[in-house]
Short mmCIF file of the C-alpha atoms (twelve columns), coordinates in Angstrom:
data_MODEL
# 
_entry.id   MODEL 
# 
loop_
_atom_site.group_PDB 
_atom_site.id 
_atom_site.type_symbol 
_atom_site.label_atom_id 
_atom_site.label_alt_id 
_atom_site.label_comp_id 
_atom_site.label_asym_id 
_atom_site.label_seq_id 
_atom_site.Cartn_x 
_atom_site.Cartn_y 
_atom_site.Cartn_z 
_atom_site.pdbx_PDB_model_num 
ATOM 1   C CA . MET A 1   0.033   -0.011 0.290   1 
ATOM 2   C CA . LYS A 2   1.461   3.426  -0.973  1 
ATOM 3   C CA . LYS A 3   1.726   5.792  1.977   1 
ATOM 4   C CA . VAL A 4   1.876   9.833  1.854   1 
ATOM 5   C CA . LEU A 5   2.791   12.263 4.412   1 
ATOM 6   C CA . LEU A 6   0.663   15.301 4.574   1 
ATOM 7   C CA . ALA A 7   1.800   18.676 6.055   1 
ATOM 8   C CA . TYR A 8   -0.063  21.977 6.767   1 
ATOM 9   C CA . GLY A 9   0.710   25.465 8.181   1 
ATOM 10  C CA . TYR A 10  0.949   26.627 11.804  1 
ATOM 11  C CA . HIS A 11  -2.596  25.791 13.017  1 
ATOM 12  C CA . LYS A 12  -6.001  23.931 12.236  1 
ATOM 13  C CA . SER A 13  -7.245  26.297 9.510   1 
ATOM 14  C CA . GLY A 14  -7.552  26.502 6.039   1 
ATOM 15  C CA . HIS A 15  -4.379  24.765 5.120   1 
ATOM 16  C CA . TYR A 16  -5.595  21.853 7.883   1 
ATOM 17  C CA . SER A 17  -8.793  21.685 5.989   1 
ATOM 18  C CA . ALA A 18  -7.308  21.320 2.530   1 
ATOM 19  C CA . VAL A 19  -5.000  18.701 3.925   1 
ATOM 20  C CA . HIS A 20  -7.925  17.038 5.503   1 
ATOM 21  C CA . ALA A 21  -9.671  17.115 2.165   1 
ATOM 22  C CA . ILE A 22  -6.557  15.522 0.501   1 
ATOM 23  C CA . GLU A 23  -6.436  12.740 3.276   1 
ATOM 24  C CA . GLU A 24  -10.030 11.726 2.462   1 
ATOM 25  C CA . GLU A 25  -9.419  11.603 -1.208  1 
ATOM 26  C CA . LEU A 26  -6.250  9.590  -0.919  1 
ATOM 27  C CA . GLU A 27  -7.778  7.121  1.403   1 
ATOM 28  C CA . SER A 28  -10.865 6.639  -0.798  1 
ATOM 29  C CA . ARG A 29  -8.225  5.494  -3.418  1 
ATOM 30  C CA . GLY A 30  -6.508  3.003  -0.884  1 
ATOM 31  C CA . ILE A 31  -3.468  5.171  -0.429  1 
ATOM 32  C CA . ALA A 32  -2.535  5.506  3.378   1 
ATOM 33  C CA . ALA A 33  -2.083  9.090  4.725   1 
ATOM 34  C CA . GLU A 34  -0.435  10.462 7.613   1 
ATOM 35  C CA . THR A 35  -0.736  14.158 8.483   1 
ATOM 36  C CA . CYS A 36  2.102   15.929 10.687  1 
ATOM 37  C CA . ASN A 37  2.427   19.426 11.989  1 
ATOM 38  C CA . LEU A 38  6.086   20.811 11.851  1 
ATOM 39  C CA . TRP A 39  5.279   23.525 14.025  1 
ATOM 40  C CA . GLU A 40  3.905   21.716 16.822  1 
ATOM 41  C CA . GLY A 41  5.597   22.917 20.128  1 
ATOM 42  C CA . LYS A 42  7.255   25.965 18.130  1 
ATOM 43  C CA . THR A 43  4.964   28.577 19.443  1 
ATOM 44  C CA . GLN A 44  7.708   31.309 19.876  1 
ATOM 45  C CA . THR A 45  8.870   30.647 16.308  1 
ATOM 46  C CA . ILE A 46  5.301   30.820 15.022  1 
ATOM 47  C CA . ASP A 47  4.645   34.066 16.934  1 
ATOM 48  C CA . MET A 48  7.619   35.902 15.807  1 
ATOM 49  C CA . LEU A 49  7.014   35.147 12.096  1 
ATOM 50  C CA . PHE A 50  3.328   35.986 12.528  1 
ATOM 51  C CA . SER A 51  4.477   39.415 14.251  1 
ATOM 52  C CA . ILE A 52  6.340   40.141 11.056  1 
ATOM 53  C CA . PHE A 53  3.669   39.173 8.888   1 
ATOM 54  C CA . ARG A 54  1.195   41.266 10.882  1 
ATOM 55  C CA . ALA A 55  3.409   44.346 10.550  1 
ATOM 56  C CA . PHE A 56  3.895   43.969 6.919   1 
ATOM 57  C CA . ALA A 57  0.041   43.931 6.458   1 
ATOM 58  C CA . ALA A 58  -0.315  46.809 8.795   1 
ATOM 59  C CA . ARG A 59  1.715   48.616 6.172   1 
ATOM 60  C CA . SER A 60  0.084   47.207 3.346   1 
ATOM 61  C CA . VAL A 61  3.442   45.576 2.080   1 
ATOM 62  C CA . LYS A 62  1.976   43.711 -0.960  1 
ATOM 63  C CA . GLN A 63  4.798   41.304 -1.521  1 
ATOM 64  C CA . VAL A 64  6.646   39.110 0.871   1 
ATOM 65  C CA . PRO A 65  10.103  40.595 1.516   1 
ATOM 66  C CA . ASP A 66  13.065  38.373 0.183   1 
ATOM 67  C CA . PHE A 67  14.458  37.773 3.810   1 
ATOM 68  C CA . LEU A 68  11.387  35.841 4.761   1 
ATOM 69  C CA . ILE A 69  11.751  33.147 2.011   1 
ATOM 70  C CA . ALA A 70  15.647  33.212 1.804   1 
ATOM 71  C CA . PRO A 71  17.051  29.850 1.755   1 
ATOM 72  C CA . GLU A 72  19.389  30.801 4.729   1 
ATOM 73  C CA . LEU A 73  16.290  31.548 6.768   1 
ATOM 74  C CA . LEU A 74  14.720  28.173 5.893   1 
ATOM 75  C CA . GLU A 75  18.125  26.531 6.950   1 
ATOM 76  C CA . ILE A 76  17.885  28.213 10.262  1 
ATOM 77  C CA . LEU A 77  14.115  27.415 10.698  1 
ATOM 78  C CA . ALA A 78  14.879  23.776 9.683   1 
ATOM 79  C CA . ASP A 79  17.616  23.348 12.250  1 
ATOM 80  C CA . GLU A 80  15.294  24.709 14.809  1 
ATOM 81  C CA . MET A 81  12.307  22.315 13.974  1 
ATOM 82  C CA . HIS A 82  12.815  18.770 15.188  1 
ATOM 83  C CA . PHE A 83  11.809  16.392 12.366  1 
ATOM 84  C CA . GLY A 84  11.889  12.835 13.423  1 
ATOM 85  C CA . VAL A 85  10.212  11.674 9.992   1 
ATOM 86  C CA . ASP A 86  12.158  9.344  7.600   1 
ATOM 87  C CA . LEU A 87  10.948  10.626 4.437   1 
ATOM 88  C CA . GLN A 88  12.159  7.457  2.710   1 
ATOM 89  C CA . SER A 89  9.445   5.738  4.717   1 
ATOM 90  C CA . TYR A 90  6.817   7.644  2.275   1 
ATOM 91  C CA . ASP A 91  5.852   7.379  -1.406  1 
ATOM 92  C CA . GLY A 92  5.285   10.927 -1.505  1 
ATOM 93  C CA . VAL A 93  4.674   14.342 0.565   1 
ATOM 94  C CA . ILE A 94  1.877   16.677 -0.068  1 
ATOM 95  C CA . SER A 95  1.862   20.199 1.872   1 
ATOM 96  C CA . THR A 96  -0.531  22.812 1.833   1 
ATOM 97  C CA . HIS A 97  1.713   25.540 3.251   1 
ATOM 98  C CA . GLN A 98  4.984   27.458 1.420   1 
ATOM 99  C CA . TYR A 99  6.960   27.415 4.531   1 
ATOM 100 C CA . SER A 100 6.002   23.587 5.462   1 
ATOM 101 C CA . SER A 101 6.862   22.519 2.060   1 
ATOM 102 C CA . SER A 102 10.149  24.403 2.075   1 
ATOM 103 C CA . LEU A 103 11.022  23.030 5.558   1 
ATOM 104 C CA . ILE A 104 10.326  19.508 4.534   1 
ATOM 105 C CA . ALA A 105 12.341  20.015 1.189   1 
ATOM 106 C CA . THR A 106 15.162  21.064 3.385   1 
ATOM 107 C CA . HIS A 107 15.043  18.062 5.545   1 
ATOM 108 C CA . LYS A 108 14.665  16.105 2.340   1 
ATOM 109 C CA . GLN A 109 18.184  17.404 1.475   1 
ATOM 110 C CA . LYS A 110 19.451  16.648 4.829   1 
ATOM 111 C CA . GLN A 111 18.235  12.948 4.779   1 
ATOM 112 C CA . GLY A 112 19.433  12.354 1.180   1 
ATOM 113 C CA . SER A 113 15.752  11.256 0.406   1 
ATOM 114 C CA . ASN A 114 14.451  11.431 -3.137  1 
ATOM 115 C CA . VAL A 115 10.669  11.217 -1.923  1 
ATOM 116 C CA . PRO A 116 8.606   13.396 -4.172  1 
ATOM 117 C CA . ILE A 117 7.096   16.795 -2.563  1 
ATOM 118 C CA . ILE A 118 3.964   18.191 -3.865  1 
ATOM 119 C CA . HIS A 119 3.115   22.018 -2.596  1 
ATOM 120 C CA . VAL A 120 -0.550  22.789 -2.887  1 
ATOM 121 C CA . HIS A 121 -1.039  26.327 -2.606  1 
ATOM 122 C CA . ILE A 122 -4.431  27.349 -1.043  1 
ATOM 123 C CA . ASN A 123 -4.107  31.135 -0.352  1 
ATOM 124 C CA . TYR A 124 -5.278  33.812 -2.894  1 
ATOM 125 C CA . THR A 125 -1.731  35.155 -3.459  1 
ATOM 126 C CA . PRO A 126 0.343   34.080 -6.422  1 
ATOM 127 C CA . PHE A 127 2.530   31.160 -6.066  1 
ATOM 128 C CA . PRO A 128 5.195   29.762 -5.383  1 
ATOM 129 C CA . LEU A 129 6.747   32.787 -3.400  1 
ATOM 130 C CA . GLN A 130 10.048  31.118 -4.193  1 
ATOM 131 C CA . MET A 131 10.772  27.941 -6.117  1 
ATOM 132 C CA . HIS A 132 12.218  25.358 -4.018  1 
ATOM 133 C CA . PRO A 133 14.579  23.237 -6.162  1 
ATOM 134 C CA . LEU A 134 13.674  19.893 -3.956  1 
ATOM 135 C CA . ILE A 135 9.876   20.607 -4.358  1 
ATOM 136 C CA . ASP A 136 8.793   18.549 -7.492  1 
ATOM 137 C CA . PHE A 137 5.496   20.031 -8.188  1 
ATOM 138 C CA . TYR A 138 3.453   23.162 -7.593  1 
ATOM 139 C CA . ALA A 139 -0.302  23.339 -7.845  1 
ATOM 140 C CA . GLY A 140 -2.868  25.902 -6.797  1 
ATOM 141 C CA . ALA A 141 -5.299  28.580 -8.069  1 
ATOM 142 C CA . THR A 142 -2.996  31.423 -9.000  1 
ATOM 143 C CA . PRO A 143 0.337   30.259 -10.439 1 
ATOM 144 C CA . LYS A 144 2.742   33.144 -10.207 1 
ATOM 145 C CA . GLU A 145 3.544   32.971 -13.936 1 
ATOM 146 C CA . ASP A 146 -0.205  33.349 -14.917 1 
ATOM 147 C CA . THR A 147 -0.301  36.557 -12.609 1 
ATOM 148 C CA . ASP A 148 2.908   37.945 -13.959 1 
ATOM 149 C CA . SER A 149 1.838   37.703 -17.515 1 
ATOM 150 C CA . LYS A 150 -1.503  39.188 -16.637 1 
ATOM 151 C CA . LEU A 151 0.067   42.360 -14.910 1 
ATOM 152 C CA . HIS A 152 2.260   42.795 -18.082 1 
ATOM 153 C CA . GLN A 153 -0.319  42.564 -20.834 1 
# 
């Protein structure tokens, strides 16, 4: 039986609802799904990130600043996040949150894994914020290429 690891954002909101719907669909097809929250027990890190995002929102900043999606920051966060999951024990990973997807990709590299990672973008913003070389497929409602091409018409 195939087995897929599912990951969402910081708390049980829209990202979790999407993962739950994916889980139901996979299981209806006979594929085992296991859900994980990388951020569990990391409230201080989450609070810091959200305070930054709230400050940008209050200033009507329309684009995520590069430093928030920089590979160096992802490395620091990945080092802080305990990830006791052997990615090789899964046939694939599906994540509904950009940070979670990128953190899993960073752990994929650290483990030397070749498990495919799919990022499903559920926000209304263009995606991906940044292409991670170890995320194999991006899906969602508003691809960045489509948004960019419409803006430049």
